[in-house]
Amino acid sequence: MIHRRSAIGTAAAALFVGRAMAQTGDTPTVAIQKFAAAGITDILSAKITQREKTTRFRGLFKTFFDIPAIGRFVLGRFARATSADDMAKFQALFEDVVVYTWTRRFGEYDGQTLSVRDSVPDGDEGAIVNSAIVGKDGQSLAVAWRTRKRATGHQIVDVIIEGVSMAITYRNEYATVIQQNGGMSGLLAQLKKQVDELAAKLDS
Amino acid sequence: MIAVVCASIVAGCASKPPKSEPDARAVFKENNDRLEPFNRAMFGVDQALDAVIIRPISWTYREVVPAPARRGVTNFLRNLRTPITFANDLLQGEVKRAGFTLGRFLINTTAGIGGLSDVAADRGLPYHYEDFGQTLAVWGVKEQTYLYVPILGPTGIRDGFGLAVDNFGFDPVTWYTYADNPQWVNWAYFGALLVDLKSGTMEATDELKKSSIDYYAALRSAYQQNRAKEIRNGAPPPIEEIDGEDPFAKNSDPSQTATSTVQ
């Protein structure tokens, strides 16, 4: 029974990820709209378990976000002296941190929609897409997406909510941890602990 | 200024890393937290007070008072504090924005029933907030250092000074108590501001706390970024180049541009 259920789950996840593997979008705006639409239809509004939502979100996250670029940015100046082995460990843990912290709140979804306002050029073949998450009560939250052009289309490299950048916040926080709590190995150990705790809560 | 503060708080200052550690120095500069040991201690006090007093009150307020009524309180307090934004708009030379502020006040005080409803926002005059800390920033005064004050939360030397100027100079409730009116009005006002602020930011700070491994450092970064956005009047944040390159560039392989090492 358990076997069959997990087999179905895996097949569904493969199907979902397969679908999402297509181009993210020809323009930054289209990429953001596709990401939001897929997130709302296939994950937030879907009647599936939390674990399944996590699996699906990971697929979506990997397709629409350039996670290696974000990871390198987050480590910043410390990336230079990090071994390839530690870098790979960091990237995997960082991906887990974001996936688990985002999916934890999916249960609170209450019909919010994403409305894209405009898009302005940014950096190397990139853009900042300004949008708002609008709730049923009309209250809105300003969210900006920083994108860069990649082989598979436009990918997200940062999310900025009310002026606070996710990438910069992680970068400043992790730099402080590296400085004050035993360097890169200290950071990896603390991230591992955090990921284990978040994963344990996934089924509760 | 910093020297004076440090002298009064023995061992409360973080020491600047030596030149031989360029990465450590860069982090030190970026965090702009020269009072970090002291601030972390104050943060501990704040978190303890928050757990036993402020959070239970804010939480109860959120649970008991319906959202539209809470929004009414937020609108009322914002409208009441209009002189602060208006004065600072003018001090920053933002005459047009000062006009918006005045227009909002007139519309919301009348059509918005004493400021309870933000009808001006629906008519194309959205809320914005200015304070003397932002004015000083516009005038070119850099933030000396981050400062964490229990109950009040994250601020800085410049912004804390700005808060005092706003409070004593431009706040209508302070003017009211200057005129021999009862002091409790000031305390009730302060309490209302605090509960309104904390209940409004509770979700965001809870989220940050759960997604971070060093909550103090994450909150400091989020505060500094939000503050920078207020000073820029909401413009998108400029991207900081690393070694003259887009940090998110396609082939930004840091090992190719190694210039220093970390121990």
Short mmCIF file of C-alpha atoms in Angstrom, two decimals:
data_model
loop_
_atom_site.label_atom_id
_atom_site.label_comp_id
_atom_site.label_asym_id
_atom_site.label_seq_id
_atom_site.Cartn_x
_atom_site.Cartn_y
_atom_site.Cartn_z
CA MET A 1 0.00 0.00 0.00
CA ILE A 2 2.68 2.43 1.07
CA HIS A 3 4.77 1.30 -1.86
CA ARG A 4 2.00 1.92 -4.31
CA ARG A 5 1.25 5.34 -2.88
CA SER A 6 4.83 6.48 -3.04
CA ALA A 7 5.16 5.08 -6.56
CA ILE A 8 2.18 7.12 -7.68
CA GLY A 9 3.63 10.14 -5.93
CA THR A 10 6.95 9.75 -7.67
CA ALA A 11 5.27 9.34 -11.05
CA ALA A 12 3.16 12.44 -10.47
CA ALA A 13 6.21 14.41 -9.39
CA ALA A 14 8.14 13.28 -12.48
CA LEU A 15 5.25 14.32 -14.68
CA PHE A 16 5.02 17.67 -12.97
CA VAL A 17 8.73 18.37 -13.09
CA GLY A 18 8.80 17.21 -16.71
CA ARG A 19 6.18 19.76 -17.56
CA ALA A 20 7.97 22.51 -15.71
CA MET A 21 11.26 21.70 -17.45
CA ALA A 22 9.99 23.57 -20.50
CA GLN A 23 11.19 27.14 -21.11
CA THR A 24 10.56 29.40 -18.15
CA GLY A 25 9.56 32.29 -20.38
CA ASP A 26 10.74 34.45 -23.28
CA THR A 27 10.50 37.63 -21.24
CA PRO A 28 11.07 38.21 -17.51
CA THR A 29 7.39 39.10 -17.06
CA VAL A 30 6.20 35.88 -18.72
CA ALA A 31 8.58 33.83 -16.53
CA ILE A 32 7.17 35.36 -13.35
CA GLN A 33 3.59 34.88 -14.52
CA LYS A 34 4.26 31.25 -15.43
CA PHE A 35 5.95 30.63 -12.09
CA ALA A 36 3.02 32.15 -10.17
CA ALA A 37 0.40 30.34 -12.24
CA ALA A 38 2.11 26.96 -11.84
CA GLY A 39 2.60 27.56 -8.12
CA ILE A 40 -1.03 28.47 -7.54
CA THR A 41 -2.61 25.77 -9.72
CA ASP A 42 -0.31 22.81 -9.15
CA ILE A 43 0.76 23.42 -5.56
CA LEU A 44 -1.12 26.00 -3.49
CA SER A 45 -4.65 25.13 -4.62
CA ALA A 46 -3.98 21.43 -5.21
CA LYS A 47 -5.54 18.91 -2.85
CA ILE A 48 -2.34 17.04 -2.06
CA THR A 49 -0.26 16.24 1.02
CA GLN A 50 2.29 18.69 2.43
CA ARG A 51 5.07 16.29 1.46
CA GLU A 52 3.79 16.18 -2.10
CA LYS A 53 3.61 19.98 -2.17
CA THR A 54 7.23 20.12 -1.05
CA THR A 55 8.29 17.75 -3.85
CA ARG A 56 6.42 19.72 -6.45
CA PHE A 57 7.73 23.03 -5.17
CA ARG A 58 11.30 21.80 -5.33
CA GLY A 59 10.80 20.98 -9.02
CA LEU A 60 9.29 24.37 -9.71
CA PHE A 61 11.97 26.17 -7.68
CA LYS A 62 14.79 24.43 -9.58
CA THR A 63 13.25 25.32 -12.92
CA PHE A 64 12.39 28.95 -12.31
CA PHE A 65 15.28 29.95 -10.01
CA ASP A 66 18.99 29.91 -10.80
CA ILE A 67 19.86 28.34 -7.46
CA PRO A 68 23.65 27.96 -8.11
CA ALA A 69 23.88 31.70 -8.95
CA ILE A 70 21.92 32.60 -5.81
CA GLY A 71 24.10 30.32 -3.69
CA ARG A 72 27.28 31.92 -5.05
CA PHE A 73 25.88 35.40 -4.41
CA VAL A 74 24.83 34.45 -0.88
CA LEU A 75 28.33 33.19 -0.03
CA GLY A 76 29.73 36.31 -1.68
CA ARG A 77 33.37 36.93 -0.95
CA PHE A 78 33.60 33.68 0.99
CA ALA A 79 32.81 31.64 -2.13
CA ARG A 80 36.34 32.23 -3.43
CA ALA A 81 38.02 30.27 -0.70
CA THR A 82 35.38 27.53 -0.46
CA SER A 83 36.35 24.11 -1.79
CA ALA A 84 34.21 22.57 -4.53
CA ASP A 85 33.12 19.92 -2.05
CA ASP A 86 31.94 22.45 0.56
CA MET A 87 30.32 24.53 -2.18
CA ALA A 88 28.25 21.53 -3.30
CA LYS A 89 27.25 20.84 0.33
CA PHE A 90 26.30 24.45 0.81
CA GLN A 91 24.23 24.60 -2.39
CA ALA A 92 22.29 21.46 -1.40
CA LEU A 93 21.62 22.71 2.14
CA PHE A 94 20.68 26.19 0.96
CA GLU A 95 18.20 24.74 -1.52
CA ASP A 96 16.67 22.68 1.32
CA VAL A 97 16.44 25.73 3.61
CA VAL A 98 14.51 27.73 1.02
CA VAL A 99 12.28 24.84 -0.07
CA TYR A 100 11.34 23.91 3.51
CA THR A 101 10.83 27.45 4.81
CA TRP A 102 8.63 28.37 1.84
CA THR A 103 6.53 25.19 1.80
CA ARG A 104 5.94 25.39 5.56
CA ARG A 105 3.51 28.26 4.96
CA PHE A 106 1.64 26.86 1.97
CA GLY A 107 -1.22 25.81 4.26
CA GLU A 108 -1.98 29.50 4.88
CA TYR A 109 -2.78 30.09 1.21
CA ASP A 110 -6.12 31.86 0.92
CA GLY A 111 -6.75 32.73 -2.72
CA GLN A 112 -4.10 35.44 -3.12
CA THR A 113 -3.12 36.30 -6.68
CA LEU A 114 -0.02 37.81 -8.23
CA SER A 115 -0.40 40.85 -10.43
CA VAL A 116 2.61 42.01 -12.44
CA ARG A 117 2.99 45.78 -12.69
CA ASP A 118 6.05 46.44 -14.83
CA SER A 119 9.55 45.29 -15.66
CA VAL A 120 12.73 47.37 -15.69
CA PRO A 121 16.15 46.35 -17.08
CA ASP A 122 18.72 45.30 -14.47
CA GLY A 123 22.33 44.09 -14.58
CA ASP A 124 23.61 41.68 -17.20
CA GLU A 125 20.64 40.80 -19.47
CA GLY A 126 18.32 40.92 -16.53
CA ALA A 127 15.28 42.68 -15.18
CA ILE A 128 13.43 43.61 -12.05
CA VAL A 129 9.79 42.60 -12.37
CA ASN A 130 7.59 44.59 -10.00
CA SER A 131 4.46 42.83 -8.81
CA ALA A 132 1.97 42.72 -5.99
CA ILE A 133 0.48 39.79 -4.09
CA VAL A 134 -3.15 40.75 -3.70
CA GLY A 135 -5.33 39.19 -1.02
CA LYS A 136 -9.10 38.71 -1.03
CA ASP A 137 -9.51 41.76 1.20
CA GLY A 138 -7.70 43.92 -1.35
CA GLN A 139 -4.58 44.29 0.82
CA SER A 140 -1.45 44.00 -1.27
CA LEU A 141 2.21 43.25 -0.67
CA ALA A 142 4.89 44.64 -3.01
CA VAL A 143 7.14 41.90 -4.37
CA ALA A 144 9.95 42.48 -6.88
CA TRP A 145 11.68 39.65 -8.76
CA ARG A 146 15.22 40.00 -10.05
CA THR A 147 15.73 37.86 -13.15
CA ARG A 148 18.62 36.94 -15.47
CA LYS A 149 18.56 35.43 -18.96
CA ARG A 150 19.73 31.83 -19.08
CA ALA A 151 19.71 29.01 -21.64
CA THR A 152 16.30 27.75 -20.50
CA GLY A 153 14.72 31.22 -20.45
CA HIS A 154 14.58 33.91 -17.78
CA GLN A 155 15.34 32.68 -14.30
CA ILE A 156 14.79 34.33 -10.92
CA VAL A 157 17.89 35.21 -8.89
CA ASP A 158 16.30 37.22 -6.08
CA VAL A 159 12.96 38.04 -4.47
CA ILE A 160 12.58 41.49 -2.89
CA ILE A 161 9.65 42.01 -0.49
CA GLU A 162 9.01 45.56 0.71
CA GLY A 163 12.59 46.47 -0.15
CA VAL A 164 14.10 43.48 1.65
CA SER A 165 16.06 41.18 -0.66
CA MET A 166 16.06 37.49 0.16
CA ALA A 167 19.56 37.01 -1.30
CA ILE A 168 21.09 39.99 0.52
CA THR A 169 19.48 39.02 3.85
CA TYR A 170 20.88 35.48 3.60
CA ARG A 171 24.26 36.84 2.48
CA ASN A 172 24.57 39.23 5.43
CA GLU A 173 23.34 36.62 7.89
CA TYR A 174 25.66 33.86 6.65
CA ALA A 175 28.66 36.20 6.49
CA THR A 176 28.08 36.96 10.18
CA VAL A 177 27.80 33.24 10.99
CA ILE A 178 30.99 32.46 9.04
CA GLN A 179 32.82 35.27 10.85
CA GLN A 180 31.61 34.49 14.34
CA ASN A 181 30.81 30.80 14.41
CA GLY A 182 33.68 28.75 13.06
CA GLY A 183 33.98 29.63 9.38
CA MET A 184 32.48 27.62 6.53
CA SER A 185 32.34 24.37 8.50
CA GLY A 186 30.44 26.18 11.25
CA LEU A 187 27.92 27.52 8.73
CA LEU A 188 27.45 24.09 7.13
CA ALA A 189 26.92 22.47 10.53
CA GLN A 190 24.29 25.02 11.54
CA LEU A 191 22.49 24.76 8.20
CA LYS A 192 22.46 20.97 8.47
CA LYS A 193 20.88 21.25 11.91
CA GLN A 194 18.26 23.71 10.63
CA VAL A 195 17.40 21.54 7.61
CA ASP A 196 17.02 18.44 9.81
CA GLU A 197 14.64 20.30 12.12
CA LEU A 198 12.59 21.67 9.24
CA ALA A 199 12.42 18.26 7.54
CA ALA A 200 11.27 16.62 10.77
CA LYS A 201 8.37 19.08 11.01
CA LEU A 202 7.28 18.37 7.46
CA ASP A 203 5.07 15.44 8.41
CA SER A 204 3.79 16.82 11.68
CA MET B 1 29.82 60.07 18.87
CA ILE B 2 30.62 56.37 18.75
CA ALA B 3 33.57 56.91 21.08
CA VAL B 4 31.27 58.51 23.64
CA VAL B 5 28.78 55.66 23.44
CA CYS B 6 31.55 53.07 23.64
CA ALA B 7 33.15 54.76 26.61
CA SER B 8 29.89 54.47 28.48
CA ILE B 9 29.39 50.83 27.55
CA VAL B 10 32.52 49.01 28.59
CA ALA B 11 33.51 46.33 26.07
CA GLY B 12 30.30 46.96 24.19
CA CYS B 13 32.04 47.76 20.95
CA ALA B 14 33.10 45.32 18.30
CA SER B 15 36.70 45.86 17.25
CA LYS B 16 37.48 46.48 13.61
CA PRO B 17 39.32 43.49 12.09
CA PRO B 18 42.96 44.11 11.04
CA LYS B 19 43.95 44.96 7.45
CA SER B 20 45.35 41.45 7.03
CA GLU B 21 41.77 40.16 7.02
CA PRO B 22 40.08 41.98 4.13
CA ASP B 23 36.97 39.74 4.07
CA ALA B 24 36.37 40.21 7.78
CA ARG B 25 36.78 43.96 7.34
CA ALA B 26 34.33 43.99 4.44
CA VAL B 27 31.71 42.13 6.51
CA PHE B 28 32.33 44.51 9.41
CA LYS B 29 31.78 47.50 7.13
CA GLU B 30 28.67 46.01 5.52
CA ASN B 31 27.01 45.14 8.82
CA ASN B 32 27.73 48.64 10.19
CA ASP B 33 27.27 47.33 13.72
CA ARG B 34 30.10 48.70 15.81
CA LEU B 35 28.17 48.07 19.02
CA GLU B 36 27.42 44.45 18.17
CA PRO B 37 28.24 42.85 21.56
CA PHE B 38 26.16 45.49 23.34
CA ASN B 39 23.39 45.26 20.75
CA ARG B 40 23.21 41.47 21.00
CA ALA B 41 22.83 41.80 24.78
CA MET B 42 20.04 44.37 24.30
CA PHE B 43 18.46 42.09 21.71
CA GLY B 44 18.40 39.32 24.33
CA VAL B 45 16.63 41.65 26.78
CA ASP B 46 14.19 42.66 24.03
CA GLN B 47 13.38 39.07 23.11
CA ALA B 48 12.73 38.21 26.76
CA LEU B 49 10.42 41.22 27.20
CA ASP B 50 8.77 40.41 23.90
CA ALA B 51 8.00 36.85 24.96
CA VAL B 52 6.39 37.79 28.28
CA ILE B 53 4.75 41.16 27.63
CA ILE B 54 4.71 42.61 24.13
CA ARG B 55 3.98 39.55 22.09
CA PRO B 56 1.07 38.32 24.25
CA ILE B 57 -0.51 41.79 24.06
CA SER B 58 0.02 42.12 20.31
CA TRP B 59 -1.17 38.56 19.73
CA THR B 60 -4.34 39.11 21.79
CA TYR B 61 -4.96 42.36 19.93
CA ARG B 62 -4.72 40.51 16.61
CA GLU B 63 -7.01 37.73 17.80
CA VAL B 64 -9.67 39.86 19.49
CA VAL B 65 -9.89 42.95 17.30
CA PRO B 66 -11.15 42.27 13.76
CA ALA B 67 -8.86 43.21 10.86
CA PRO B 68 -10.95 46.17 9.60
CA ALA B 69 -10.91 47.74 13.07
CA ARG B 70 -7.15 47.21 13.36
CA ARG B 71 -6.72 48.87 9.98
CA GLY B 72 -8.81 51.76 11.31
CA VAL B 73 -6.40 52.15 14.23
CA THR B 74 -3.39 52.08 11.88
CA ASN B 75 -5.02 54.69 9.63
CA PHE B 76 -5.94 56.88 12.60
CA LEU B 77 -2.40 56.85 14.01
CA ARG B 78 -0.89 57.54 10.58
CA ASN B 79 -3.24 60.48 10.07
CA LEU B 80 -2.51 61.82 13.55
CA ARG B 81 1.22 61.71 12.82
CA THR B 82 0.90 63.59 9.52
CA PRO B 83 2.90 66.63 10.81
CA ILE B 84 6.01 64.41 11.11
CA THR B 85 5.86 63.31 7.47
CA PHE B 86 4.81 66.76 6.25
CA ALA B 87 7.66 68.56 8.03
CA ASN B 88 10.23 66.04 6.79
CA ASP B 89 8.89 66.11 3.22
CA LEU B 90 9.58 69.86 3.28
CA LEU B 91 12.97 69.50 4.97
CA GLN B 92 13.96 67.07 2.19
CA GLY B 93 12.83 69.56 -0.45
CA GLU B 94 10.05 67.21 -1.60
CA VAL B 95 7.42 69.91 -2.09
CA LYS B 96 5.19 67.74 -4.29
CA ARG B 97 5.17 64.91 -1.77
CA ALA B 98 4.46 67.42 1.00
CA GLY B 99 1.42 68.45 -1.03
CA PHE B 100 0.30 64.81 -1.25
CA THR B 101 0.73 64.51 2.53
CA LEU B 102 -1.35 67.60 3.17
CA GLY B 103 -4.00 66.47 0.67
CA ARG B 104 -4.21 63.07 2.34
CA PHE B 105 -4.64 64.70 5.74
CA LEU B 106 -7.49 66.93 4.57
CA ILE B 107 -9.32 64.11 2.74
CA ASN B 108 -8.85 61.47 5.44
CA THR B 109 -9.71 63.77 8.35
CA THR B 110 -13.01 64.75 6.68
CA ALA B 111 -14.19 62.04 4.27
CA GLY B 112 -12.18 59.42 6.18
CA ILE B 113 -13.96 60.20 9.48
CA GLY B 114 -11.14 61.62 11.56
CA GLY B 115 -8.54 59.50 9.79
CA LEU B 116 -10.07 56.08 10.53
CA SER B 117 -10.43 55.33 6.84
CA ASP B 118 -7.72 55.86 4.25
CA VAL B 119 -9.97 57.08 1.44
CA ALA B 120 -7.16 59.23 0.01
CA ALA B 121 -5.22 56.09 -0.97
CA ASP B 122 -8.17 54.99 -3.13
CA ARG B 123 -8.06 58.38 -4.83
CA GLY B 124 -4.47 58.06 -5.95
CA LEU B 125 -2.73 59.51 -2.89
CA PRO B 126 -1.00 56.50 -1.30
CA TYR B 127 0.48 56.67 2.20
CA HIS B 128 4.15 57.41 2.60
CA TYR B 129 6.18 58.01 5.70
CA GLU B 130 9.10 60.33 6.30
CA ASP B 131 11.04 60.94 9.49
CA PHE B 132 13.98 63.07 10.57
CA GLY B 133 16.37 60.12 10.30
CA GLN B 134 15.49 59.90 6.59
CA THR B 135 15.88 63.66 6.27
CA LEU B 136 19.38 63.46 7.76
CA ALA B 137 20.17 60.65 5.30
CA VAL B 138 18.98 62.82 2.40
CA TRP B 139 21.19 65.62 3.76
CA GLY B 140 24.14 63.24 3.53
CA VAL B 141 24.47 62.09 7.14
CA LYS B 142 25.55 58.44 7.12
CA GLU B 143 24.26 56.00 9.72
CA GLN B 144 27.00 55.83 12.37
CA THR B 145 26.11 52.39 13.59
CA TYR B 146 23.21 50.01 13.98
CA LEU B 147 21.60 50.18 17.42
CA TYR B 148 19.18 47.76 19.02
CA VAL B 149 16.93 49.26 21.69
CA PRO B 150 14.77 46.92 23.77
CA ILE B 151 11.03 47.40 23.06
CA LEU B 152 11.68 49.99 20.32
CA GLY B 153 13.60 47.47 18.25
CA PRO B 154 16.19 48.04 15.52
CA THR B 155 17.39 51.57 14.84
CA GLY B 156 20.70 53.45 14.64
CA ILE B 157 22.47 56.44 16.17
CA ARG B 158 21.29 58.75 13.34
CA ASP B 159 17.81 57.28 13.19
CA GLY B 160 17.43 57.26 16.98
CA PHE B 161 18.39 60.93 17.07
CA GLY B 162 15.88 61.53 14.25
CA LEU B 163 13.19 59.78 16.28
CA ALA B 164 13.82 62.13 19.20
CA VAL B 165 13.62 65.20 16.92
CA ASP B 166 10.33 63.96 15.42
CA ASN B 167 8.94 63.18 18.83
CA PHE B 168 9.78 66.49 20.49
CA GLY B 169 9.49 68.70 17.44
CA PHE B 170 6.78 67.48 15.10
CA ASP B 171 4.56 65.07 17.00
CA PRO B 172 1.14 66.62 17.73
CA VAL B 173 0.61 64.40 20.78
CA THR B 174 3.81 65.79 22.34
CA TRP B 175 2.56 69.31 21.60
CA TYR B 176 -0.67 68.38 23.35
CA THR B 177 1.11 67.25 26.49
CA TYR B 178 3.38 70.33 26.41
CA ALA B 179 0.25 72.37 27.09
CA ASP B 180 -0.15 71.10 30.64
CA ASN B 181 -2.41 68.24 29.60
CA PRO B 182 -2.20 64.90 31.47
CA GLN B 183 0.92 62.79 30.83
CA TRP B 184 -0.98 59.51 30.56
CA VAL B 185 -2.09 60.58 27.09
CA ASN B 186 1.52 60.30 25.97
CA TRP B 187 1.86 56.81 27.46
CA ALA B 188 -1.41 55.61 25.97
CA TYR B 189 -0.27 56.97 22.61
CA PHE B 190 3.11 55.25 22.89
CA GLY B 191 1.38 51.98 23.85
CA ALA B 192 -0.99 52.22 20.90
CA LEU B 193 1.88 52.93 18.49
CA LEU B 194 3.82 49.98 19.84
CA VAL B 195 0.96 47.48 19.67
CA ASP B 196 0.02 48.69 16.19
CA LEU B 197 3.62 48.33 15.00
CA LYS B 198 4.29 44.95 16.62
CA SER B 199 1.01 43.36 15.54
CA GLY B 200 1.65 44.60 12.01
CA THR B 201 5.19 43.23 11.75
CA MET B 202 4.69 40.05 13.80
CA GLU B 203 4.15 37.76 10.81
CA ALA B 204 7.22 39.02 8.97
CA THR B 205 9.51 38.81 12.00
CA ASP B 206 8.20 35.35 12.96
CA GLU B 207 8.94 34.19 9.42
CA LEU B 208 12.43 35.66 9.50
CA LYS B 209 13.09 34.03 12.86
CA LYS B 210 12.09 30.60 11.58
CA SER B 211 14.04 30.84 8.33
CA SER B 212 17.30 32.06 9.90
CA ILE B 213 20.10 30.51 11.88
CA ASP B 214 21.25 33.84 13.30
CA TYR B 215 18.03 35.80 13.80
CA TYR B 216 19.84 38.86 15.13
CA ALA B 217 21.96 39.14 11.96
CA ALA B 218 19.00 38.43 9.64
CA LEU B 219 16.84 41.07 11.35
CA ARG B 220 19.67 43.59 11.20
CA SER B 221 20.04 43.05 7.45
CA ALA B 222 16.26 43.22 6.82
CA TYR B 223 15.97 46.41 8.88
CA GLN B 224 18.89 48.09 7.10
CA GLN B 225 17.48 47.19 3.67
CA ASN B 226 13.97 48.35 4.54
CA ARG B 227 15.42 51.58 5.90
CA ALA B 228 17.44 52.12 2.71
CA LYS B 229 14.24 51.62 0.70
CA GLU B 230 12.43 54.27 2.79
CA ILE B 231 15.29 56.69 2.24
CA ARG B 232 15.21 56.03 -1.54
CA ASN B 233 11.43 56.59 -1.36
CA GLY B 234 10.73 53.09 -2.60
CA ALA B 235 12.92 52.95 -5.71
CA PRO B 236 14.28 49.47 -6.55
CA PRO B 237 17.56 48.67 -4.79
CA PRO B 238 20.66 49.24 -6.88
CA ILE B 239 22.67 46.10 -7.49
CA GLU B 240 26.08 46.08 -5.89
CA GLU B 241 28.72 44.90 -8.27
CA ILE B 242 31.34 42.47 -7.06
CA ASP B 243 34.78 43.12 -8.58
CA GLY B 244 33.06 45.33 -11.16
CA GLU B 245 30.78 42.52 -12.34
CA ASP B 246 27.12 41.66 -12.06
CA PRO B 247 27.10 39.26 -9.08
CA PHE B 248 24.37 37.22 -10.78
CA ALA B 249 26.14 37.07 -14.17
CA LYS B 250 25.92 33.77 -16.01
CA ASN B 251 29.52 32.72 -15.56
CA SER B 252 30.29 34.44 -12.31
CA ASP B 253 32.57 31.70 -11.10
CA PRO B 254 34.25 33.16 -8.04
CA SER B 255 37.23 30.80 -8.27
CA GLN B 256 38.24 32.55 -11.52
CA THR B 257 38.61 35.89 -9.81
CA ALA B 258 40.28 34.77 -6.62
CA THR B 259 42.05 37.71 -5.05
CA SER B 260 42.05 36.77 -1.41
CA THR B 261 41.64 33.81 0.85
CA VAL B 262 39.69 33.16 4.00
CA GLN B 263 41.13 31.23 6.88
#
